[in-house]
Short mmCIF file of C-alpha atoms in Angstrom, two decimals:
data_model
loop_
_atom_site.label_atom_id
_atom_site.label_comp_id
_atom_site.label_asym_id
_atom_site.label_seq_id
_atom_site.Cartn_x
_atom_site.Cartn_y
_atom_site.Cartn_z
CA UNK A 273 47.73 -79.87 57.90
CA UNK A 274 48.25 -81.60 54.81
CA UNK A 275 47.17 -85.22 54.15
CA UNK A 276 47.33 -87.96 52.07
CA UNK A 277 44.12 -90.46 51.89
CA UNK A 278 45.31 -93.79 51.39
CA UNK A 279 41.85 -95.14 52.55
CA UNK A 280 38.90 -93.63 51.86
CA UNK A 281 36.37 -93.83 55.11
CA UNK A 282 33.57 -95.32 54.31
CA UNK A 283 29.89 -94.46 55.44
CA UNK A 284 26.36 -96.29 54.05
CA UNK A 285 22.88 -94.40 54.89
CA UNK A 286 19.56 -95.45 54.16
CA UNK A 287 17.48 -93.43 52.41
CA UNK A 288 15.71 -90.86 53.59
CA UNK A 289 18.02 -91.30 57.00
CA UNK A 290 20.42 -88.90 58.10
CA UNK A 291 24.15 -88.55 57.95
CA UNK A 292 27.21 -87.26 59.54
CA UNK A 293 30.74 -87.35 57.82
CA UNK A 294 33.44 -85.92 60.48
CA UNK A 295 36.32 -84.67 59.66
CA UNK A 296 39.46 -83.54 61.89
CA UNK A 297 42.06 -80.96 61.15
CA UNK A 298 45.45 -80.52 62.49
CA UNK A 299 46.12 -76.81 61.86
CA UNK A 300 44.85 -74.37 64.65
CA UNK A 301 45.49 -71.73 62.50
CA UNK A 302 43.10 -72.12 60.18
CA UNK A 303 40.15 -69.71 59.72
CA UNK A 304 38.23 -71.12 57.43
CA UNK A 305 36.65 -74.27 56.32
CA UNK A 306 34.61 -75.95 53.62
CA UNK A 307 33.11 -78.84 52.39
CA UNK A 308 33.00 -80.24 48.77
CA UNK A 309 31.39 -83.14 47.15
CA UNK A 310 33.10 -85.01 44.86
CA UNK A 311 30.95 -87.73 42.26
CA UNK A 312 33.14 -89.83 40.10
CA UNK A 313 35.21 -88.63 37.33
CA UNK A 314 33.89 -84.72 38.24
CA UNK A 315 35.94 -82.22 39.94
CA UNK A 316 34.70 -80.87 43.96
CA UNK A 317 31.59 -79.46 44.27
CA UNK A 318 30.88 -76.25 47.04
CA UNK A 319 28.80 -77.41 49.53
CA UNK A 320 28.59 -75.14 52.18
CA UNK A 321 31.55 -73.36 54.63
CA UNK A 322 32.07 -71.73 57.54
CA UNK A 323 34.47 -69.06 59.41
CA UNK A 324 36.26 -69.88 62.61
CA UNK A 325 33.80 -67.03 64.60
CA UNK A 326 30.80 -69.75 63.59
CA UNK A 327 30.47 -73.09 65.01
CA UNK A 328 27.22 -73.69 63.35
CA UNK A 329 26.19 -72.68 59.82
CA UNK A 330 22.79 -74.33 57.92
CA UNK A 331 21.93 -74.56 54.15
CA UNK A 332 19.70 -76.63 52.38
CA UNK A 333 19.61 -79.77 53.90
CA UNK A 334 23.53 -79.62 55.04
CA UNK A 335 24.54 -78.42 57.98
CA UNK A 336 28.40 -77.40 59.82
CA UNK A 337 29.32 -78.09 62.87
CA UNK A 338 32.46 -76.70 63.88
CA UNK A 339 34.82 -77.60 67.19
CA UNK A 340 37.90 -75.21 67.42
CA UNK A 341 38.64 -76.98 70.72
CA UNK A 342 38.98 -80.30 69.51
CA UNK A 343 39.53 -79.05 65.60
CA UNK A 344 36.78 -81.05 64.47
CA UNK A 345 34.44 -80.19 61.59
CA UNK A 346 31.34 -82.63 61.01
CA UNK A 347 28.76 -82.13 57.90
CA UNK A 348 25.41 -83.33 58.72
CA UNK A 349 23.17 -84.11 55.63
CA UNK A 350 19.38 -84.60 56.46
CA UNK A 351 16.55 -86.83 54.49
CA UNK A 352 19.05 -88.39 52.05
CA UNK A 353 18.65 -89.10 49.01
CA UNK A 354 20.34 -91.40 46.38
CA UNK A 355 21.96 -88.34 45.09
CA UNK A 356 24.04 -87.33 47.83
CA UNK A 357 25.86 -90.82 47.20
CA UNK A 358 29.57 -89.22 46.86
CA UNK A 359 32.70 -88.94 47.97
CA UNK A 360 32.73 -86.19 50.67
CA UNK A 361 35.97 -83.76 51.43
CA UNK A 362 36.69 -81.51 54.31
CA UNK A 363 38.66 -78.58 53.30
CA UNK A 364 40.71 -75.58 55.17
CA UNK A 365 42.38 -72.56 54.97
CA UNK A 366 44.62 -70.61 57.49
CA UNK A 367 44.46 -67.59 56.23
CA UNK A 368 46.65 -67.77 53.20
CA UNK A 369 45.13 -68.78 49.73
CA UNK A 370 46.06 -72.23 49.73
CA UNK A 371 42.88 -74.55 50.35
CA UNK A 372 44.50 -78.32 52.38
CA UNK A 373 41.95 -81.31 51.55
CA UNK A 374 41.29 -83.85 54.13
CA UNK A 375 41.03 -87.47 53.15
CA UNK A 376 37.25 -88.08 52.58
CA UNK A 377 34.82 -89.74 53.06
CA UNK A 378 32.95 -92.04 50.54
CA UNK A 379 28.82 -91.63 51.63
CA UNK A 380 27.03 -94.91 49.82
CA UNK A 381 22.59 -94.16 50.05
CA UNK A 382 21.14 -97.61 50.33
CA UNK A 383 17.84 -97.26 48.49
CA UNK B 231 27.85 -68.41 40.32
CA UNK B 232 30.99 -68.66 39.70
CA UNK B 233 32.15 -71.24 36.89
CA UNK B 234 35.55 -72.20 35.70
CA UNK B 235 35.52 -74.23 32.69
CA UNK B 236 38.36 -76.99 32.44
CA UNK B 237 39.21 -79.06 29.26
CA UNK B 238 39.78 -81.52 27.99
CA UNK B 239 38.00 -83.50 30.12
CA UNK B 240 40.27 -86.60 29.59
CA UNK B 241 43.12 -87.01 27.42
CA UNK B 242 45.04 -89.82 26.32
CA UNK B 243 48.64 -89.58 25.11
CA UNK B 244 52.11 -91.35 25.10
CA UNK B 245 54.50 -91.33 26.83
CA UNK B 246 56.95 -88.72 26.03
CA UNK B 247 55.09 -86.56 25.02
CA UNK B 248 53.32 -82.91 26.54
CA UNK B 249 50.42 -82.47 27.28
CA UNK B 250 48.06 -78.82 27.54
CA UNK B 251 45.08 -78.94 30.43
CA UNK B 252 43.23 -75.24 30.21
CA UNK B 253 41.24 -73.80 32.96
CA UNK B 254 39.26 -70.41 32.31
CA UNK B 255 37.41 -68.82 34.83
CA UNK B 256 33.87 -67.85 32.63
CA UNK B 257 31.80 -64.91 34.72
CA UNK B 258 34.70 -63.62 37.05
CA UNK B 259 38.62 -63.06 36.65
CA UNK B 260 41.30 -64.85 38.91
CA UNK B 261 44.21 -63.49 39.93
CA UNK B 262 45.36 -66.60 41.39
CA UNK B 263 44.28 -70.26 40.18
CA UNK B 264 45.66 -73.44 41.59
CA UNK B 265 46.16 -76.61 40.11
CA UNK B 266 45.84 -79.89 42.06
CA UNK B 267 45.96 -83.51 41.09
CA UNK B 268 44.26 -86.45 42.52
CA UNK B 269 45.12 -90.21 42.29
CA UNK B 270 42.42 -92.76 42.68
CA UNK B 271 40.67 -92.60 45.95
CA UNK B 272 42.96 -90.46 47.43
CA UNK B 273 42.69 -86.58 48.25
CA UNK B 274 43.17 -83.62 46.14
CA UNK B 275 47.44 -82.17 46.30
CA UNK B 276 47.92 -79.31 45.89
CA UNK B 277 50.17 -78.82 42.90
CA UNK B 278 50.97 -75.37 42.62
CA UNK B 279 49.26 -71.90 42.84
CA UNK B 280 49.42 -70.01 39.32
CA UNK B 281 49.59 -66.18 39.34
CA UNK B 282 48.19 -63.52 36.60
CA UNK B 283 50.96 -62.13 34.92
CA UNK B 284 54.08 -63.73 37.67
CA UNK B 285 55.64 -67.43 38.30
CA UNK B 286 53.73 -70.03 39.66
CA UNK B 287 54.48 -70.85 42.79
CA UNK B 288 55.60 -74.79 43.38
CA UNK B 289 54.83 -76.84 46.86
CA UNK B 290 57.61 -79.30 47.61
CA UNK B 291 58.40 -81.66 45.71
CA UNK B 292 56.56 -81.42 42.78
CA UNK B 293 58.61 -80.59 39.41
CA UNK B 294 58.26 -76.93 37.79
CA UNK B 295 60.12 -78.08 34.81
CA UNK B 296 57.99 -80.67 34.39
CA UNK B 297 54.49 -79.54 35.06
CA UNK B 298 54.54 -76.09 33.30
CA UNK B 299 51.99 -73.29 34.36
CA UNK B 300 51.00 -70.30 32.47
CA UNK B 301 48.35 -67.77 33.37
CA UNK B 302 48.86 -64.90 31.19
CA UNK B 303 45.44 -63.35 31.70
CA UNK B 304 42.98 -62.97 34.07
CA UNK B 305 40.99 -65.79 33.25
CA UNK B 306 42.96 -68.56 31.51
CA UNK B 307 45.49 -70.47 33.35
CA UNK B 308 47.48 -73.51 31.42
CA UNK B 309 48.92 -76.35 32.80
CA UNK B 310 51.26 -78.44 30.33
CA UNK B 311 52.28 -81.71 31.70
CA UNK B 312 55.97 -82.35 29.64
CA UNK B 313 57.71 -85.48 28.91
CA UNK B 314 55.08 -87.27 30.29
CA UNK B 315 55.11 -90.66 31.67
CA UNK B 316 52.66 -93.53 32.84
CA UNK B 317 53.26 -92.39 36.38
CA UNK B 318 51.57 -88.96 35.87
CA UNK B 319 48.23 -90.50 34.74
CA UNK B 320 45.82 -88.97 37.11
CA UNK B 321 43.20 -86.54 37.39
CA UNK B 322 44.37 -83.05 36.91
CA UNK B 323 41.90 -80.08 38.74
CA UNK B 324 41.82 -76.84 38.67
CA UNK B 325 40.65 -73.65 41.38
CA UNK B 326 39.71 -70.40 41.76
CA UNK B 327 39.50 -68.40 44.23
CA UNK B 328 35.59 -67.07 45.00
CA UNK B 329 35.32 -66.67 48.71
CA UNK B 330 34.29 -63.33 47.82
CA UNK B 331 31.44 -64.10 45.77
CA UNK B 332 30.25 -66.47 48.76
CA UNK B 333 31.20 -69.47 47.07
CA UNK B 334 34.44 -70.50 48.13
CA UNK B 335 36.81 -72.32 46.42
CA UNK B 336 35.46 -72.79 42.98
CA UNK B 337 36.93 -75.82 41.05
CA UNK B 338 36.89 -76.87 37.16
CA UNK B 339 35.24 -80.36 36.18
CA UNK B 340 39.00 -82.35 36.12
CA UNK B 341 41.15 -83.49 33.50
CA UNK B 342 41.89 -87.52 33.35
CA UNK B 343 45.43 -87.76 32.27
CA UNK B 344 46.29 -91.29 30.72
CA UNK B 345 49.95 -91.90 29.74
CA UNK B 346 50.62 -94.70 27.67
#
């Protein structure tokens, strides 16, 4: 479903450490899912995404977790670095062309 | 990959005035672009979704008259912010659609709209 962040989640990593940013999702009919990261003043960057028939999917350093029971999508980011500081959006589709953001997450890297 | 190419990246005007964002898709052609807009620390809204060569399709509650979108070839799509006032300052982004290409949802670099 739609949403509107009027707080932005926080989450602070040390370096190095890993991360998880959840995210949860209130349309069941949606099919497919991505993350972005946002830095400030840029527009979203592709991260990685995943189909509904998944509930796992790796890239470099990121992974997706996805729970179709619970409609719960988590990114995991591994060996952080100072770069991944960002603001971090969940993203879905249900099958039509129109992408619905989640609220976000900020992720702060503590050198 | 696929790049879109948005500009200007920030633009200052006064109120009353219009105000032309431009979002070209560079490797690739779009049928469909969509324009969101994001207020500080908040999410991305969808605005509308801009079609080659049709109308743009609206979501609710957001003014067609006002926020004016053009996409007259495959891979420019305009969106002219009219009359505008202090309360549309924000950050103006736009999409493509690459889920083919494996990329998802590809998005331009923003527009900062200041009204003044």
């Amino acid at each position: 479903g739609e949403s509107v962040g009027l707080h932005l989640p926080t989450l602070s990593v040390q370096e190095g450490d890993n991360s998880i940013i959840n995210c949860a999702y209130s349309n069941s009919a949606s099919d497919y899912f991505i993350w972005y990261k946002q830095e400030s003043g840029k527009g979203p960057q592709f991260i990685i995404d995943i189909r509904s028939n998944m509930d796992k999917r790796q890239g470099q350093r990121v992974t997706v977790l996805l729970n179709k029971t619970v409609k719960h999508l988590s990114l995991q980011i591994a060996a952080t670095q100072p770069g991944d500081s960002a603001v971090y959006f969940c993203a879905e589709n249900n099958g039509n062309e129109k992408l619905t953001f989640g609220t976000g997450t900020r992720l702060t890297i503590i050198p | 990959g696929a790049v879109v190419s948005q500009h200007p990246s920030w633009v200052i005007c006064k109120s009353g005035t219009s105000v032309k964002i431009e979002c070209r898709s560079l490797d690739f052609q779009a049928t469909t672009m969509f324009w969101y807009r994001q207020f500080p620390k908040q999410s991305l809204m969808l605005m509308a979704t801009s079609n080659e060569g049709s109308k743009a399709t609206y979501e609710q509650g957001v003014e067609k008259d006002k926020f004016l979108i053009n996409h007259a070839s495959l891979t420019l799509s305009t969106l002219t912010v009219t009359s505008a006032h202090p309360e549309d300052s924000s950050f103006y982004i736009c999409s493509a659609d690459t889920r083919q290409g494996n990329y998802g949802y590809t998005f331009g670099s923003g527009t900062r709209l200041t009204v003044v």
